[in-house]
GROMACS .gro file of N, CA and C in nm:
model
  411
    1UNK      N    1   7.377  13.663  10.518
    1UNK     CA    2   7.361  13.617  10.382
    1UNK      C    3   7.446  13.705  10.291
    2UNK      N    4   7.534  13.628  10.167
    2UNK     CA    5   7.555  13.722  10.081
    2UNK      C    6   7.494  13.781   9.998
    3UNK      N    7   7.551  13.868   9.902
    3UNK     CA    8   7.486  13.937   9.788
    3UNK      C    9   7.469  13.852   9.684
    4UNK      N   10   7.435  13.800   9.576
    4UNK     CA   11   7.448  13.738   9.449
    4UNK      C   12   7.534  13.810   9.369
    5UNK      N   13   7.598  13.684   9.283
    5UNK     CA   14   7.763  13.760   9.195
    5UNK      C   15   7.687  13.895   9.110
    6UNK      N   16   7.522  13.835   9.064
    6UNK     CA   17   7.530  13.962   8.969
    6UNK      C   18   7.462  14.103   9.042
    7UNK      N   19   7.492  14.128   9.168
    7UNK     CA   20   7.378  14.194   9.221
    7UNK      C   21   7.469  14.339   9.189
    8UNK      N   22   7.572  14.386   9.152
    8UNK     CA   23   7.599  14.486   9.036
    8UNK      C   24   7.542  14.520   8.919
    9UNK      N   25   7.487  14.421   8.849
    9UNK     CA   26   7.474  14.402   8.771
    9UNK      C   27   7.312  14.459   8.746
   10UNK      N   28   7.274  14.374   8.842
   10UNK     CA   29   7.100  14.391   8.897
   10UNK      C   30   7.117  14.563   8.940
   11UNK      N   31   7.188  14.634   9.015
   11UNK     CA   32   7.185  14.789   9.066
   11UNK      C   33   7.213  14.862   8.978
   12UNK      N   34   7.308  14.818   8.829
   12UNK     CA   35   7.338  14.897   8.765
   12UNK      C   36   7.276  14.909   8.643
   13UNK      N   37   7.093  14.818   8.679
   13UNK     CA   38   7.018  14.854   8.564
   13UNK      C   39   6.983  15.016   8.531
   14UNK      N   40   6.975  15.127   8.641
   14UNK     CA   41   6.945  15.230   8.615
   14UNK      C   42   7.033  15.297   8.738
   15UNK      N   43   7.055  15.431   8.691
   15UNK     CA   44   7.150  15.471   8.847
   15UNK      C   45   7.035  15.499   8.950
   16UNK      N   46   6.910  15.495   8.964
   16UNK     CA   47   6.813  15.534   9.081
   16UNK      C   48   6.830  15.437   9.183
   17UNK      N   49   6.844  15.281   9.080
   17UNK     CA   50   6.876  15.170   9.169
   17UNK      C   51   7.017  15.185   9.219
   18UNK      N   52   7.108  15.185   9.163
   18UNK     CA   53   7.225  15.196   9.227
   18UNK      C   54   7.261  15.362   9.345
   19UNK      N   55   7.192  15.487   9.319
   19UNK     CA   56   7.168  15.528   9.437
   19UNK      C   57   7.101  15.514   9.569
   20UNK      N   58   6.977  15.422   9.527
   20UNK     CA   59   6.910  15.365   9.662
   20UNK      C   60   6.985  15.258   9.748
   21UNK      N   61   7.047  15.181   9.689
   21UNK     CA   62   7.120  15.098   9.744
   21UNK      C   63   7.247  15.154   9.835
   22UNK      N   64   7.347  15.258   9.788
   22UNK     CA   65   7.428  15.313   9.822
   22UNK      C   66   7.365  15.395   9.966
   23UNK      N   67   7.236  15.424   9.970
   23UNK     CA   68   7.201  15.541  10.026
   23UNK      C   69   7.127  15.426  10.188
   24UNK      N   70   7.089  15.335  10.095
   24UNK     CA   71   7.036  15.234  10.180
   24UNK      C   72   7.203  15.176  10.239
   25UNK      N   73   7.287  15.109  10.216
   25UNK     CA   74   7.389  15.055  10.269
   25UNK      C   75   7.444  15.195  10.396
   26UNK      N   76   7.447  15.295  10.318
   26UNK     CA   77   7.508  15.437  10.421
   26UNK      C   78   7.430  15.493  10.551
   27UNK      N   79   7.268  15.402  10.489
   27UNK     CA   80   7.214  15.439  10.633
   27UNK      C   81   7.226  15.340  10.750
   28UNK      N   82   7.261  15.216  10.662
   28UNK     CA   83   7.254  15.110  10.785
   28UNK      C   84   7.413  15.124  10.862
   29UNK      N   85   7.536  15.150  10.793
   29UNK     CA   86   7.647  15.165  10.840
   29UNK      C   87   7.644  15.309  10.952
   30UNK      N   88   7.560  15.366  10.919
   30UNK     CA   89   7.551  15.488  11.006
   30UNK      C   90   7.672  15.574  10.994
   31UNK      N   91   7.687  15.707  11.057
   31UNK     CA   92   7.800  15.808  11.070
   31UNK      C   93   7.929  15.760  11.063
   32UNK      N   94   7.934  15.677  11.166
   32UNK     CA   95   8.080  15.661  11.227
   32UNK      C   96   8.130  15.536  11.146
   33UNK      N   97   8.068  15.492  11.029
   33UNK     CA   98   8.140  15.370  10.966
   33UNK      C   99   8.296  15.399  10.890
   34UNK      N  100   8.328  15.341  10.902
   34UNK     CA  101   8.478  15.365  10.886
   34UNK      C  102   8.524  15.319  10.702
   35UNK      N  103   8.590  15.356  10.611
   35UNK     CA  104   8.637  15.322  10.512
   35UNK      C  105   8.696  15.179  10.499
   36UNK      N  106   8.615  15.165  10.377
   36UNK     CA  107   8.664  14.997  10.392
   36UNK      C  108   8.544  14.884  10.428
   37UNK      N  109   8.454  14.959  10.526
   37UNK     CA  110   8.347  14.885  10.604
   37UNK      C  111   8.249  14.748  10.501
   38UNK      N  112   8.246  14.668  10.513
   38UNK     CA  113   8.173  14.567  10.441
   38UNK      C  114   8.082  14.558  10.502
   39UNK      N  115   7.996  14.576  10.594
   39UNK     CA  116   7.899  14.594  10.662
   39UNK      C  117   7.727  14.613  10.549
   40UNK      N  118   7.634  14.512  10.487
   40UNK     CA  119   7.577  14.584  10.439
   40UNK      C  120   7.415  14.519  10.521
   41UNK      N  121   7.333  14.583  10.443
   41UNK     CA  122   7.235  14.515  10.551
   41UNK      C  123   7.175  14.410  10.440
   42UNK      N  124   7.091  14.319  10.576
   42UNK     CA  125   7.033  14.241  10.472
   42UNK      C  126   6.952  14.194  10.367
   43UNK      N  127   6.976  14.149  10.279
   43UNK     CA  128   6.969  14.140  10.167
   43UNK      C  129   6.827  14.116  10.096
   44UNK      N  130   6.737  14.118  10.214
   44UNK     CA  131   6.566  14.102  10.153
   44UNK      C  132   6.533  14.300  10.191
   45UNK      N  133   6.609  14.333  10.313
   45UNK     CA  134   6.593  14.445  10.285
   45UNK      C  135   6.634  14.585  10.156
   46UNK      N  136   6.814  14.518  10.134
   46UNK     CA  137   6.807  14.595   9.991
   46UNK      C  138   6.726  14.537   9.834
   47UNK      N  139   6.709  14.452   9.888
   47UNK     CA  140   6.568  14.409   9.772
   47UNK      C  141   6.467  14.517   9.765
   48UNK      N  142   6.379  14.451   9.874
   48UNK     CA  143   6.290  14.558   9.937
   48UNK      C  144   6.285  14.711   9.888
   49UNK      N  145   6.440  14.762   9.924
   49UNK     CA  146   6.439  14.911   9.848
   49UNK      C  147   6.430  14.917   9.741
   50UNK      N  148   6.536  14.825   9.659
   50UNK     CA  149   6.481  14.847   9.479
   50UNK      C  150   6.316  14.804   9.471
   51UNK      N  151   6.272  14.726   9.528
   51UNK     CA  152   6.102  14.715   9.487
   51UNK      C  153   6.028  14.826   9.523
   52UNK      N  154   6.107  14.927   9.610
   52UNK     CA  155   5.994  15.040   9.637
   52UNK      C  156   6.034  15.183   9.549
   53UNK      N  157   6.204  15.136   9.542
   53UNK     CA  158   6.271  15.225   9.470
   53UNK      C  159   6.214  15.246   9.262
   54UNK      N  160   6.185  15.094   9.256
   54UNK     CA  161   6.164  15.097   9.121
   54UNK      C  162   6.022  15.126   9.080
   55UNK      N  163   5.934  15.093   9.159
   55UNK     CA  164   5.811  15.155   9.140
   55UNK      C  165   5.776  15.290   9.145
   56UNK      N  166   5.825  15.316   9.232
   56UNK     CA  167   5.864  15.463   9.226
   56UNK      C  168   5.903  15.580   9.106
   57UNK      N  169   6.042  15.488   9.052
   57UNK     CA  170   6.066  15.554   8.940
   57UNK      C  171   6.050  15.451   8.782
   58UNK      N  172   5.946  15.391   8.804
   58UNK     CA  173   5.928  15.311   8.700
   58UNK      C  174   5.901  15.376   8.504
   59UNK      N  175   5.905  15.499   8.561
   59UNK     CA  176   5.835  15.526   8.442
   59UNK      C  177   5.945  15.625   8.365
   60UNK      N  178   6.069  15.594   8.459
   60UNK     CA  179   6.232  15.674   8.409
   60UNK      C  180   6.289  15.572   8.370
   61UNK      N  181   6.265  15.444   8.362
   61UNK     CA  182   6.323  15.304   8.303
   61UNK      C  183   6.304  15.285   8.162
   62UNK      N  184   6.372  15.244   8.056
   62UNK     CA  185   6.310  15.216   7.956
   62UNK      C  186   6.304  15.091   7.935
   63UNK      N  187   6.198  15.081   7.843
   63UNK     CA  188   6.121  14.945   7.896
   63UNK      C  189   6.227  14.801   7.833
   64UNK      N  190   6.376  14.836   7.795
   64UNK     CA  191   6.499  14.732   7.804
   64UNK      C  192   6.480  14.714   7.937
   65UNK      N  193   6.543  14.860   7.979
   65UNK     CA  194   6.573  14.825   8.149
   65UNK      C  195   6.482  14.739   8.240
   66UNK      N  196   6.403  14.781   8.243
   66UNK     CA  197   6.296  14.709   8.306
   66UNK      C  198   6.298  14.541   8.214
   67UNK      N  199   6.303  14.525   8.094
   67UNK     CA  200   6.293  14.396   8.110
   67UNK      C  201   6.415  14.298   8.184
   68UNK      N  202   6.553  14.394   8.135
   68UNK     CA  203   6.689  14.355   8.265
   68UNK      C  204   6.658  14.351   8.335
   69UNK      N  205   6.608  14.409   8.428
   69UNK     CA  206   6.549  14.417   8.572
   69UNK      C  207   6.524  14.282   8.562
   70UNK      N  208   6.397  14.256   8.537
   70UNK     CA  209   6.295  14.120   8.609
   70UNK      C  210   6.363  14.018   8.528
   71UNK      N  211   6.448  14.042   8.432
   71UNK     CA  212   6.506  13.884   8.395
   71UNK      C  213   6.629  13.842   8.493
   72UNK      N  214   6.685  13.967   8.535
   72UNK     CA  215   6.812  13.907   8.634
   72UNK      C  216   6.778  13.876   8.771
   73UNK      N  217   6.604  13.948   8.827
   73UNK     CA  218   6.542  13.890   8.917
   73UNK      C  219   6.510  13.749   8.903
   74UNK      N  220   6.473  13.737   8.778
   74UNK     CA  221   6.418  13.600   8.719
   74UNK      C  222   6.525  13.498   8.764
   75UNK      N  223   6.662  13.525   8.711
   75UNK     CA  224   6.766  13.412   8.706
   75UNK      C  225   6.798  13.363   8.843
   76UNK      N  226   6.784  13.485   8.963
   76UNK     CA  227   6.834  13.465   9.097
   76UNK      C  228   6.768  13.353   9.140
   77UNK      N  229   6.646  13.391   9.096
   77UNK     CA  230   6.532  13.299   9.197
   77UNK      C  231   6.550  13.132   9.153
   78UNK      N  232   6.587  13.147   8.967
   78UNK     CA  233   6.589  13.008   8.922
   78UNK      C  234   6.762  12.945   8.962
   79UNK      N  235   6.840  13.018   8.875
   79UNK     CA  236   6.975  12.972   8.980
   79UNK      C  237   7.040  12.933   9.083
   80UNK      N  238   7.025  13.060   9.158
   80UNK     CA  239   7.056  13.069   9.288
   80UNK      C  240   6.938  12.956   9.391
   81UNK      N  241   6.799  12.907   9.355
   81UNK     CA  242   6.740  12.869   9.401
   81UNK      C  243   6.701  12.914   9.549
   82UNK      N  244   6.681  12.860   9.632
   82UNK     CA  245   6.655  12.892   9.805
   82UNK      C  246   6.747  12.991   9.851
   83UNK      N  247   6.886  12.985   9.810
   83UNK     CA  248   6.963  13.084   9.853
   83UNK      C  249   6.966  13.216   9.871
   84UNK      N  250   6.883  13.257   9.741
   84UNK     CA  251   6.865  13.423   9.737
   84UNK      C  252   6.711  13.417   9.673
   85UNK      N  253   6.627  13.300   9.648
   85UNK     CA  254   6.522  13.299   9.616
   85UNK      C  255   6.410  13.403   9.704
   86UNK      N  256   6.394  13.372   9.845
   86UNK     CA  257   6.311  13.387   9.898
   86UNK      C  258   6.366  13.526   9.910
   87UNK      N  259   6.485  13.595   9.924
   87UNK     CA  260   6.499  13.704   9.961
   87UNK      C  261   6.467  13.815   9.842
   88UNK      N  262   6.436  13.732   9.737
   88UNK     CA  263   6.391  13.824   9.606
   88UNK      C  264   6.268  13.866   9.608
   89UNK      N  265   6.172  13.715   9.665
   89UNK     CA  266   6.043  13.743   9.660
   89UNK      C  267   5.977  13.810   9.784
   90UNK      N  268   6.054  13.778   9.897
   90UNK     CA  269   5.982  13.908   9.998
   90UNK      C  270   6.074  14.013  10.020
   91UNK      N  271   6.146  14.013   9.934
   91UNK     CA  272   6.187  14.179   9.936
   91UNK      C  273   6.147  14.248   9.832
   92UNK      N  274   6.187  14.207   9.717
   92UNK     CA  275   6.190  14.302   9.571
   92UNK      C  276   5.999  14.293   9.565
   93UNK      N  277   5.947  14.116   9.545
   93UNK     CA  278   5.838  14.160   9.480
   93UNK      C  279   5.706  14.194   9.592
   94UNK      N  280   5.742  14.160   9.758
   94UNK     CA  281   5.604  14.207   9.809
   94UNK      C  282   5.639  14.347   9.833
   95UNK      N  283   5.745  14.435   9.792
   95UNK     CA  284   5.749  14.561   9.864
   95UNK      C  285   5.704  14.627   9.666
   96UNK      N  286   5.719  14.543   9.537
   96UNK     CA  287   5.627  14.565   9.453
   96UNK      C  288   5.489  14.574   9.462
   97UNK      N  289   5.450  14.496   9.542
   97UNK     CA  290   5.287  14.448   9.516
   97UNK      C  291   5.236  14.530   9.660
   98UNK      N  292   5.299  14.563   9.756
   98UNK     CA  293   5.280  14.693   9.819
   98UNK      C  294   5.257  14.804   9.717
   99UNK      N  295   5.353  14.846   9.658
   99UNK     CA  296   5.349  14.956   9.562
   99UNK      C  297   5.198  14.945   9.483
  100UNK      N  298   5.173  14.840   9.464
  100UNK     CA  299   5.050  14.783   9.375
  100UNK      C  300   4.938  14.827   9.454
  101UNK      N  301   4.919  14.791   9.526
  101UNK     CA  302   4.816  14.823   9.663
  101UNK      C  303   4.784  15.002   9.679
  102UNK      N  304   4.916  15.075   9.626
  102UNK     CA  305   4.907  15.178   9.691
  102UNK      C  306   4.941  15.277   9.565
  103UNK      N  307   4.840  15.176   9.453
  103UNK     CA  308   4.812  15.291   9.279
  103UNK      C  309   4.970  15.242   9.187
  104UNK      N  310   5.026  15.183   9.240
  104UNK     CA  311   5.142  15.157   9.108
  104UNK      C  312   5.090  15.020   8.993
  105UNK      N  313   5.127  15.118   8.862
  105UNK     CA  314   5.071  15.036   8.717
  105UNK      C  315   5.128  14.914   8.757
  106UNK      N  316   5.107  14.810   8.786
  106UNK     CA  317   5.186  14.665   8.854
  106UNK      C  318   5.136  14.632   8.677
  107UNK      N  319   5.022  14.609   8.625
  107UNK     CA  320   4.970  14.541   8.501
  107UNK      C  321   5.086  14.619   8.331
  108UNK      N  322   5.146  14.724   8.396
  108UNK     CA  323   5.212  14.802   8.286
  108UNK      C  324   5.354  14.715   8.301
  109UNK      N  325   5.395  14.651   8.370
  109UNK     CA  326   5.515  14.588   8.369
  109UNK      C  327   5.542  14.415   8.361
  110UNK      N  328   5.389  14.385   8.441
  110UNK     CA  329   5.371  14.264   8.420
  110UNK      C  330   5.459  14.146   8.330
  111UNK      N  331   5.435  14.207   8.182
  111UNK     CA  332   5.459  14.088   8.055
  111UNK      C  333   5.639  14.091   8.076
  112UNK      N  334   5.694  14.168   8.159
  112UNK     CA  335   5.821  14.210   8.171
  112UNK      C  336   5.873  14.041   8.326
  113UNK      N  337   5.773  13.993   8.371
  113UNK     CA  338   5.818  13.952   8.478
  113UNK      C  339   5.850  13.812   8.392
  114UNK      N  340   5.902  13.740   8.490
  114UNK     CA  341   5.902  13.564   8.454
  114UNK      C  342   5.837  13.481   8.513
  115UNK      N  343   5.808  13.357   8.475
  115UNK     CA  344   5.741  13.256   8.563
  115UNK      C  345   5.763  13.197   8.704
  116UNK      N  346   5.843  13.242   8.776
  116UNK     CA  347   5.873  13.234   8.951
  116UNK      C  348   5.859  13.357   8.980
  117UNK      N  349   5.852  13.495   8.901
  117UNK     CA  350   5.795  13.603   8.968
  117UNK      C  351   5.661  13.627   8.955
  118UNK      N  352   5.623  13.627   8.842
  118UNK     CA  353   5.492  13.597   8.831
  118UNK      C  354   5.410  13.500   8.961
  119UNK      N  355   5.495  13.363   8.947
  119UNK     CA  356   5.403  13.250   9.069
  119UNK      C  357   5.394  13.303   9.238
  120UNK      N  358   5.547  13.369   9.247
  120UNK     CA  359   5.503  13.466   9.363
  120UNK      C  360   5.411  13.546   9.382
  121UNK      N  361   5.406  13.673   9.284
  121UNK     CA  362   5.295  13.745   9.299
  121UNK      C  363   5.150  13.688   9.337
  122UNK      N  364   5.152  13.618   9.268
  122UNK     CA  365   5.022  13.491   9.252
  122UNK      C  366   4.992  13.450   9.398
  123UNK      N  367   5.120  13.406   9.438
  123UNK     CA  368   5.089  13.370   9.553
  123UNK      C  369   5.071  13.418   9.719
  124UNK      N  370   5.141  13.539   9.682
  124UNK     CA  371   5.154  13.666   9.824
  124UNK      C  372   5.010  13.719   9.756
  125UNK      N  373   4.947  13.713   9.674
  125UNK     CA  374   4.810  13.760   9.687
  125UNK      C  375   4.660  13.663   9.763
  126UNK      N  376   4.706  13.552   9.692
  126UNK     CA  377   4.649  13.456   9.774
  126UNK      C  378   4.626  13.420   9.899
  127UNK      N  379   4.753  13.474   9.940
  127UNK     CA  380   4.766  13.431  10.123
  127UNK      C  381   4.742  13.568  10.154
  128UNK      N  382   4.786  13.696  10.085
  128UNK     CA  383   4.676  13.793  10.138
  128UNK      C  384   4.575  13.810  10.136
  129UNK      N  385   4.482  13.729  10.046
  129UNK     CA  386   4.358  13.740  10.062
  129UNK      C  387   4.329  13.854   9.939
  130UNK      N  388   4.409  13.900   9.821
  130UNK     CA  389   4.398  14.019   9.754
  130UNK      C  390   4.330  13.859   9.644
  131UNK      N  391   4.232  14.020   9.597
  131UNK     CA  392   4.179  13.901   9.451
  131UNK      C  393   4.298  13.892   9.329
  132UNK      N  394   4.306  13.824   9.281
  132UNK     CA  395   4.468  13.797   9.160
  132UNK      C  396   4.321  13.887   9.065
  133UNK      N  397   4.359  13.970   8.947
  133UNK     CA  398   4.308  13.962   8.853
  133UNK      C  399   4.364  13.886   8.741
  134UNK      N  400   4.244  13.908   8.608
  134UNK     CA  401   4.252  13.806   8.525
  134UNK      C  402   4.406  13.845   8.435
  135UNK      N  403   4.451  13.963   8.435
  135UNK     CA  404   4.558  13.995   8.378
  135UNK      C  405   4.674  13.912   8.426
  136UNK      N  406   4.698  13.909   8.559
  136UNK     CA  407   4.768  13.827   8.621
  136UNK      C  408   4.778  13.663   8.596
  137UNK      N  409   4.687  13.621   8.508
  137UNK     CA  410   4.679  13.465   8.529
  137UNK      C  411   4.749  13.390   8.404
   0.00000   0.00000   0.00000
């Protein structure tokens, strides 16, 4: 799968994201990758890292950034549709709602998400069996 045109764009909301990614691409190319290498991994997995990456440092974002964040998440899922949809929502937002599970303010960023991230969340809780609270609805 490819990257999405704006997924620069999306890494260069804060440099934490754009070092995880770099750090994530350098581990999957390993030692011996050669200059030049296009090799990156796939693309629910560098999701994945910014969702664990940004929770992480959520609270070094200012709260522009963070709304960039989830609006250019927002556009992938509505744009791009199936293409990079699904790889947004089980990468970026269940390795969020992991974070959630495991003490991250998920309700402090919330009003920041959009309506296909939001319906995900909604819905990877459901099929986990997690109760949605009322903030969420």
């Amino acid at each position: 799968m490819t990257t999405p045109a704006c997924w620069e764009e999306l890494v260069g909301v804060h440099e934490v994201l754009a070092e995880a990614d770099r750090a994530e691409i350098q581990g999957w190319r390993g030692p011996a990758a050669q200059e030049g290498d296009d090799d990156v991994p796939p693309l629910t997995v560098r999701l994945g890292t910014l969702g664990r990456v940004f929770a992480e440092h959520s609270a070094g974002f200012t709260p522009e950034q963070t709304r960039r964040l989830f609006r250019l998440l927002e556009e992938i899922q509505v744009n791009d549709g199936g293409r990079y949809a699904n790889a947004v929502a089980t990468g970026f937002f269940e390795a969020l709602l992991n974070a959630w599970d495991k003490g991250f303010d998920l309700r402090s960023v919330w009003p920041a998400l959009g309506p296909y991230s939001r319906a995900h969340c909604r819905a990877w809780n459901d099929f986990t069996a997690v109760e949605t609270p009322d903030w969420m609805r």
